[in-house]
């Protein structure tokens, strides 16, 4: 008779059970694998679906903002045309606005105050960043010519951008200006600039966006110099004034000229802002539609 010890029997039983355990583990892994794939597939489909819905909500918002901007643009265009007619007399004294592009700024005097007309709100394309770039170009050109320049900012977005670049040059900033603008608000802005010392500079330079159409605008600037000089340089020689009143009249006229120019530049920039916002929201709506189509195709593929 064959005698086996207990240890030998135990090793034989374990050896016999190992293939069975391995086989059961393989079957369990095979059953679990499809379930994990299915679980991942269901999660991916849900994520895509949620992204489609959120993109549709964004598209609704951008479409609404486009319609609102289109309605505001119509009103701003009307106010701009009124400001152009009102400001014709100022152009006779100061000349027409000049384009920032390719300008050397050599006509600016030794000490200038650059006033930027920007926006308190975003989502309007490059309205604010283009003016900031124009200011950088102007300041760099004046420094090369050995001239000085300070900055006054109208608009919160412009203040945020220029404060990071030229914090030492900003003398005054005006934000949260009511919209739509009018001559009364322009007069208040002019008063703030005069109180901040605009009269101490050799010239005030208004830098703004000039409206062309709903999709196009350019950067322009106006140079407003004080009425000062003697002899042949004496201002308004073609006009007669009562004795001892000319200087007082010129001081009042200088303030009125600054207000009128601000009013026109502000209305021109407001129309450019709404046109740029309308174009930006239209492009955003189109991009959202393309993204929705792409996600829908991806969602349908995941379902299959």
One Martini backbone bead per residue (centre of mass of N, CA, C, O) as a GRO file, in nm:
protein
  304
    1UNK     BB    1   0.098   0.036   0.018
    2UNK     BB    2   0.033   0.377  -0.020
    3UNK     BB    3   0.209   0.625   0.156
    4UNK     BB    4   0.084   0.949   0.261
    5UNK     BB    5   0.129   1.246   0.351
    6UNK     BB    6  -0.016   1.540   0.441
    7UNK     BB    7   0.164   1.733   0.274
    8UNK     BB    8   0.131   1.590   0.007
    9UNK     BB    9  -0.179   1.623  -0.020
   10UNK     BB   10  -0.183   1.932  -0.011
   11UNK     BB   11  -0.012   1.985  -0.268
   12UNK     BB   12  -0.199   1.834  -0.462
   13UNK     BB   13  -0.459   2.006  -0.418
   14UNK     BB   14  -0.339   2.283  -0.500
   15UNK     BB   15  -0.249   2.201  -0.783
   16UNK     BB   16  -0.542   2.130  -0.878
   17UNK     BB   17  -0.676   2.426  -0.817
   18UNK     BB   18  -0.525   2.643  -0.988
   19UNK     BB   19  -0.658   2.618  -1.270
   20UNK     BB   20  -0.944   2.681  -1.164
   21UNK     BB   21  -0.887   2.969  -1.054
   22UNK     BB   22  -0.780   3.091  -1.318
   23UNK     BB   23  -1.038   3.044  -1.481
   24UNK     BB   24  -1.228   3.215  -1.303
   25UNK     BB   25  -1.071   3.485  -1.333
   26UNK     BB   26  -1.100   3.508  -1.639
   27UNK     BB   27  -1.411   3.515  -1.644
   28UNK     BB   28  -1.444   3.769  -1.465
   29UNK     BB   29  -1.283   3.962  -1.648
   30UNK     BB   30  -1.463   3.927  -1.900
   31UNK     BB   31  -1.724   4.036  -1.760
   32UNK     BB   32  -1.602   4.321  -1.663
   33UNK     BB   33  -1.504   4.467  -1.919
   34UNK     BB   34  -1.771   4.555  -2.062
   35UNK     BB   35  -1.879   4.721  -1.826
   36UNK     BB   36  -1.655   4.940  -1.826
   37UNK     BB   37  -1.705   5.035  -2.112
   38UNK     BB   38  -1.997   5.112  -2.075
   39UNK     BB   39  -1.950   5.313  -1.849
   40UNK     BB   40  -1.769   5.501  -2.014
   41UNK     BB   41  -1.972   5.555  -2.241
   42UNK     BB   42  -2.198   5.683  -2.070
   43UNK     BB   43  -2.027   5.916  -1.956
   44UNK     BB   44  -1.950   6.045  -2.229
   45UNK     BB   45  -2.234   6.103  -2.328
   46UNK     BB   46  -2.309   6.292  -2.095
   47UNK     BB   47  -2.089   6.500  -2.138
   48UNK     BB   48  -2.168   6.578  -2.425
   49UNK     BB   49  -2.457   6.664  -2.361
   50UNK     BB   50  -2.384   6.891  -2.162
   51UNK     BB   51  -2.215   7.054  -2.367
   52UNK     BB   52  -2.441   7.109  -2.565
   53UNK     BB   53  -2.629   7.265  -2.372
   54UNK     BB   54  -2.427   7.488  -2.288
   55UNK     BB   55  -2.379   7.593  -2.578
   56UNK     BB   56  -2.673   7.673  -2.632
   57UNK     BB   57  -2.688   7.886  -2.409
   58UNK     BB   58  -2.464   8.064  -2.521
   59UNK     BB   59  -2.602   8.119  -2.795
   60UNK     BB   60  -2.843   8.271  -2.679
   61UNK     BB   61  -2.683   8.502  -2.552
   62UNK     BB   62  -2.531   8.605  -2.808
   63UNK     BB   63  -2.786   8.661  -2.974
   64UNK     BB   64  -2.907   8.871  -2.782
   65UNK     BB   65  -2.663   9.068  -2.784
   66UNK     BB   66  -2.679   9.130  -3.084
   67UNK     BB   67  -2.965   9.259  -3.084
   68UNK     BB   68  -2.902   9.481  -2.879
   69UNK     BB   69  -2.667   9.613  -3.040
   70UNK     BB   70  -2.832   9.681  -3.291
   71UNK     BB   71  -3.025   9.877  -3.146
   72UNK     BB   72  -2.802  10.067  -3.028
   73UNK     BB   73  -2.664  10.145  -3.296
   74UNK     BB   74  -2.888  10.317  -3.412
   75UNK     BB   75  -2.872  10.537  -3.191
   76UNK     BB   76  -2.564  10.601  -3.219
   77UNK     BB   77  -2.576  10.699  -3.511
   78UNK     BB   78  -2.757  10.941  -3.456
   79UNK     BB   79  -2.568  11.082  -3.248
   80UNK     BB   80  -2.328  11.104  -3.437
   81UNK     BB   81  -2.455  11.291  -3.652
   82UNK     BB   82  -2.511  11.520  -3.455
   83UNK     BB   83  -2.211  11.564  -3.367
   84UNK     BB   84  -2.099  11.639  -3.644
   85UNK     BB   85  -2.267  11.896  -3.685
   86UNK     BB   86  -2.182  12.034  -3.414
   87UNK     BB   87  -1.845  12.001  -3.481
   88UNK     BB   88  -1.765  12.180  -3.730
   89UNK     BB   89  -1.638  12.434  -3.589
   90UNK     BB   90  -1.394  12.281  -3.461
   91UNK     BB   91  -1.254  12.194  -3.727
   92UNK     BB   92  -1.191  12.491  -3.815
   93UNK     BB   93  -0.973  12.518  -3.574
   94UNK     BB   94  -0.826  12.208  -3.565
   95UNK     BB   95  -0.918  12.017  -3.761
   96UNK     BB   96  -0.901  11.713  -3.859
   97UNK     BB   97  -0.871  11.407  -3.801
   98UNK     BB   98  -0.626  11.157  -3.721
   99UNK     BB   99  -0.447  10.885  -3.794
  100UNK     BB  100  -0.255  10.654  -3.628
  101UNK     BB  101  -0.170  10.527  -3.868
  102UNK     BB  102   0.150  10.619  -3.958
  103UNK     BB  103   0.214  10.803  -3.727
  104UNK     BB  104   0.458  11.039  -3.571
  105UNK     BB  105   0.381  11.293  -3.381
  106UNK     BB  106   0.537  11.571  -3.457
  107UNK     BB  107   0.303  11.793  -3.393
  108UNK     BB  108   0.358  11.767  -3.110
  109UNK     BB  109   0.437  11.898  -2.834
  110UNK     BB  110   0.623  11.882  -2.549
  111UNK     BB  111   0.338  11.877  -2.379
  112UNK     BB  112   0.107  11.607  -2.319
  113UNK     BB  113  -0.244  11.500  -2.310
  114UNK     BB  114  -0.373  11.179  -2.305
  115UNK     BB  115  -0.703  11.094  -2.417
  116UNK     BB  116  -0.901  10.815  -2.349
  117UNK     BB  117  -1.170  10.647  -2.532
  118UNK     BB  118  -1.343  10.405  -2.362
  119UNK     BB  119  -1.460  10.118  -2.190
  120UNK     BB  120  -1.655   9.948  -1.931
  121UNK     BB  121  -1.681   9.712  -2.138
  122UNK     BB  122  -1.694   9.411  -2.290
  123UNK     BB  123  -1.741   9.217  -2.565
  124UNK     BB  124  -1.586   9.422  -2.820
  125UNK     BB  125  -1.329   9.326  -2.902
  126UNK     BB  126  -1.064   9.575  -2.991
  127UNK     BB  127  -1.138   9.854  -2.873
  128UNK     BB  128  -0.932   9.880  -2.627
  129UNK     BB  129  -0.658   9.759  -2.735
  130UNK     BB  130  -0.613   9.963  -2.969
  131UNK     BB  131  -0.579  10.214  -2.792
  132UNK     BB  132  -0.344  10.109  -2.625
  133UNK     BB  133  -0.152  10.079  -2.867
  134UNK     BB  134  -0.163  10.377  -2.950
  135UNK     BB  135  -0.040  10.487  -2.690
  136UNK     BB  136   0.228  10.337  -2.708
  137UNK     BB  137   0.314  10.466  -2.975
  138UNK     BB  138   0.304  10.761  -2.884
  139UNK     BB  139   0.495  10.751  -2.639
  140UNK     BB  140   0.741  10.641  -2.793
  141UNK     BB  141   0.764  10.875  -2.998
  142UNK     BB  142   0.800  11.106  -2.789
  143UNK     BB  143   1.057  10.996  -2.653
  144UNK     BB  144   1.236  11.007  -2.910
  145UNK     BB  145   1.173  11.337  -2.925
  146UNK     BB  146   1.185  11.455  -2.622
  147UNK     BB  147   0.898  11.412  -2.499
  148UNK     BB  148   0.594  11.458  -2.318
  149UNK     BB  149   0.354  11.235  -2.136
  150UNK     BB  150   0.019  11.202  -2.040
  151UNK     BB  151  -0.268  11.033  -1.876
  152UNK     BB  152  -0.622  11.001  -1.960
  153UNK     BB  153  -0.900  10.801  -1.848
  154UNK     BB  154  -1.188  10.659  -2.026
  155UNK     BB  155  -1.249  10.374  -1.875
  156UNK     BB  156  -1.206  10.067  -1.727
  157UNK     BB  157  -1.050   9.898  -1.938
  158UNK     BB  158  -0.829  10.107  -1.992
  159UNK     BB  159  -0.722  10.128  -1.705
  160UNK     BB  160  -0.629   9.832  -1.672
  161UNK     BB  161  -0.423   9.835  -1.908
  162UNK     BB  162  -0.253  10.104  -1.847
  163UNK     BB  163  -0.169  10.037  -1.550
  164UNK     BB  164   0.037   9.808  -1.643
  165UNK     BB  165   0.223  10.012  -1.819
  166UNK     BB  166   0.142  10.338  -1.706
  167UNK     BB  167   0.121  10.428  -1.389
  168UNK     BB  168   0.291  10.709  -1.390
  169UNK     BB  169   0.101  10.865  -1.622
  170UNK     BB  170  -0.156  10.860  -1.465
  171UNK     BB  171  -0.376  11.126  -1.358
  172UNK     BB  172  -0.668  11.027  -1.466
  173UNK     BB  173  -0.990  10.857  -1.396
  174UNK     BB  174  -1.297  10.754  -1.575
  175UNK     BB  175  -1.588  10.585  -1.461
  176UNK     BB  176  -1.908  10.496  -1.505
  177UNK     BB  177  -2.035  10.608  -1.758
  178UNK     BB  178  -2.303  10.706  -1.892
  179UNK     BB  179  -2.563  10.541  -2.093
  180UNK     BB  180  -2.604  10.746  -2.311
  181UNK     BB  181  -2.457  11.007  -2.442
  182UNK     BB  182  -2.391  11.364  -2.389
  183UNK     BB  183  -2.319  11.695  -2.353
  184UNK     BB  184  -2.329  11.702  -2.045
  185UNK     BB  185  -2.123  11.471  -1.996
  186UNK     BB  186  -1.896  11.602  -2.160
  187UNK     BB  187  -1.873  11.849  -1.975
  188UNK     BB  188  -1.793  11.689  -1.721
  189UNK     BB  189  -1.532  11.570  -1.838
  190UNK     BB  190  -1.395  11.839  -1.901
  191UNK     BB  191  -1.393  11.941  -1.607
  192UNK     BB  192  -1.212  11.714  -1.497
  193UNK     BB  193  -0.967  11.778  -1.675
  194UNK     BB  194  -0.925  12.071  -1.582
  195UNK     BB  195  -0.895  11.999  -1.278
  196UNK     BB  196  -0.634  11.807  -1.352
  197UNK     BB  197  -0.461  12.006  -1.568
  198UNK     BB  198  -0.504  12.052  -1.886
  199UNK     BB  199  -0.409  12.364  -1.906
  200UNK     BB  200  -0.085  12.291  -1.857
  201UNK     BB  201  -0.075  12.202  -2.143
  202UNK     BB  202   0.009  12.219  -2.485
  203UNK     BB  203  -0.183  11.958  -2.518
  204UNK     BB  204  -0.477  11.778  -2.626
  205UNK     BB  205  -0.524  11.421  -2.675
  206UNK     BB  206  -0.761  11.253  -2.862
  207UNK     BB  207  -0.836  10.899  -2.827
  208UNK     BB  208  -1.016  10.702  -3.076
  209UNK     BB  209  -1.293  10.548  -3.227
  210UNK     BB  210  -1.376  10.528  -3.570
  211UNK     BB  211  -1.659  10.513  -3.749
  212UNK     BB  212  -1.779  10.328  -4.042
  213UNK     BB  213  -1.905  10.044  -3.961
  214UNK     BB  214  -2.017   9.755  -3.817
  215UNK     BB  215  -1.709   9.621  -3.904
  216UNK     BB  216  -1.565   9.916  -3.896
  217UNK     BB  217  -1.261  10.066  -3.754
  218UNK     BB  218  -1.066  10.342  -3.631
  219UNK     BB  219  -0.781  10.521  -3.528
  220UNK     BB  220  -0.796  10.839  -3.364
  221UNK     BB  221  -0.690  11.197  -3.348
  222UNK     BB  222  -0.678  11.498  -3.142
  223UNK     BB  223  -0.559  11.840  -3.141
  224UNK     BB  224  -0.561  12.057  -2.850
  225UNK     BB  225  -0.491  12.390  -2.838
  226UNK     BB  226  -0.419  12.671  -2.702
  227UNK     BB  227  -0.507  13.015  -2.675
  228UNK     BB  228  -0.196  13.134  -2.777
  229UNK     BB  229  -0.020  13.440  -2.826
  230UNK     BB  230   0.177  13.664  -3.032
  231UNK     BB  231   0.107  13.845  -3.285
  232UNK     BB  232   0.099  13.620  -3.535
  233UNK     BB  233   0.011  13.398  -3.298
  234UNK     BB  234  -0.251  13.515  -3.255
  235UNK     BB  235  -0.563  13.438  -3.194
  236UNK     BB  236  -0.815  13.531  -3.385
  237UNK     BB  237  -0.758  13.784  -3.592
  238UNK     BB  238  -1.034  13.789  -3.765
  239UNK     BB  239  -1.147  13.892  -3.492
  240UNK     BB  240  -1.355  14.088  -3.289
  241UNK     BB  241  -1.305  14.255  -2.975
  242UNK     BB  242  -1.355  14.363  -2.687
  243UNK     BB  243  -1.217  14.530  -2.460
  244UNK     BB  244  -1.079  14.317  -2.220
  245UNK     BB  245  -1.219  14.016  -2.341
  246UNK     BB  246  -1.050  13.807  -2.498
  247UNK     BB  247  -0.932  13.619  -2.280
  248UNK     BB  248  -1.204  13.527  -2.166
  249UNK     BB  249  -1.316  13.415  -2.428
  250UNK     BB  250  -1.087  13.207  -2.483
  251UNK     BB  251  -1.130  13.039  -2.230
  252UNK     BB  252  -1.423  12.956  -2.291
  253UNK     BB  253  -1.366  12.841  -2.575
  254UNK     BB  254  -1.173  12.616  -2.485
  255UNK     BB  255  -1.380  12.457  -2.318
  256UNK     BB  256  -1.588  12.422  -2.548
  257UNK     BB  257  -1.401  12.274  -2.743
  258UNK     BB  258  -1.339  12.030  -2.566
  259UNK     BB  259  -1.634  11.938  -2.534
  260UNK     BB  260  -1.701  11.899  -2.836
  261UNK     BB  261  -1.478  11.691  -2.896
  262UNK     BB  262  -1.567  11.482  -2.690
  263UNK     BB  263  -1.850  11.437  -2.796
  264UNK     BB  264  -1.773  11.332  -3.076
  265UNK     BB  265  -1.575  11.103  -2.990
  266UNK     BB  266  -1.776  10.950  -2.813
  267UNK     BB  267  -1.993  10.889  -3.031
  268UNK     BB  268  -1.804  10.745  -3.222
  269UNK     BB  269  -1.711  10.522  -3.017
  270UNK     BB  270  -1.994  10.406  -2.951
  271UNK     BB  271  -2.055  10.299  -3.236
  272UNK     BB  272  -1.806  10.117  -3.256
  273UNK     BB  273  -1.873   9.938  -3.012
  274UNK     BB  274  -2.146   9.820  -3.110
  275UNK     BB  275  -2.041   9.704  -3.376
  276UNK     BB  276  -1.828   9.517  -3.246
  277UNK     BB  277  -2.023   9.358  -3.064
  278UNK     BB  278  -2.206   9.248  -3.285
  279UNK     BB  279  -1.981   9.095  -3.435
  280UNK     BB  280  -1.882   8.920  -3.196
  281UNK     BB  281  -2.160   8.777  -3.141
  282UNK     BB  282  -2.190   8.654  -3.419
  283UNK     BB  283  -1.932   8.483  -3.411
  284UNK     BB  284  -2.007   8.329  -3.152
  285UNK     BB  285  -2.262   8.194  -3.266
  286UNK     BB  286  -2.124   8.042  -3.496
  287UNK     BB  287  -1.925   7.881  -3.321
  288UNK     BB  288  -2.143   7.739  -3.154
  289UNK     BB  289  -2.277   7.591  -3.392
  290UNK     BB  290  -2.026   7.428  -3.475
  291UNK     BB  291  -1.988   7.286  -3.200
  292UNK     BB  292  -2.263   7.146  -3.190
  293UNK     BB  293  -2.223   6.975  -3.447
  294UNK     BB  294  -1.970   6.823  -3.348
  295UNK     BB  295  -2.096   6.705  -3.084
  296UNK     BB  296  -2.331   6.552  -3.215
  297UNK     BB  297  -2.158   6.362  -3.380
  298UNK     BB  298  -2.007   6.243  -3.134
  299UNK     BB  299  -2.263   6.140  -2.987
  300UNK     BB  300  -2.365   5.944  -3.208
  301UNK     BB  301  -2.111   5.768  -3.209
  302UNK     BB  302  -2.127   5.682  -2.908
  303UNK     BB  303  -2.406   5.536  -2.934
  304UNK     BB  304  -2.293   5.317  -3.150
   0.00000   0.00000   0.00000
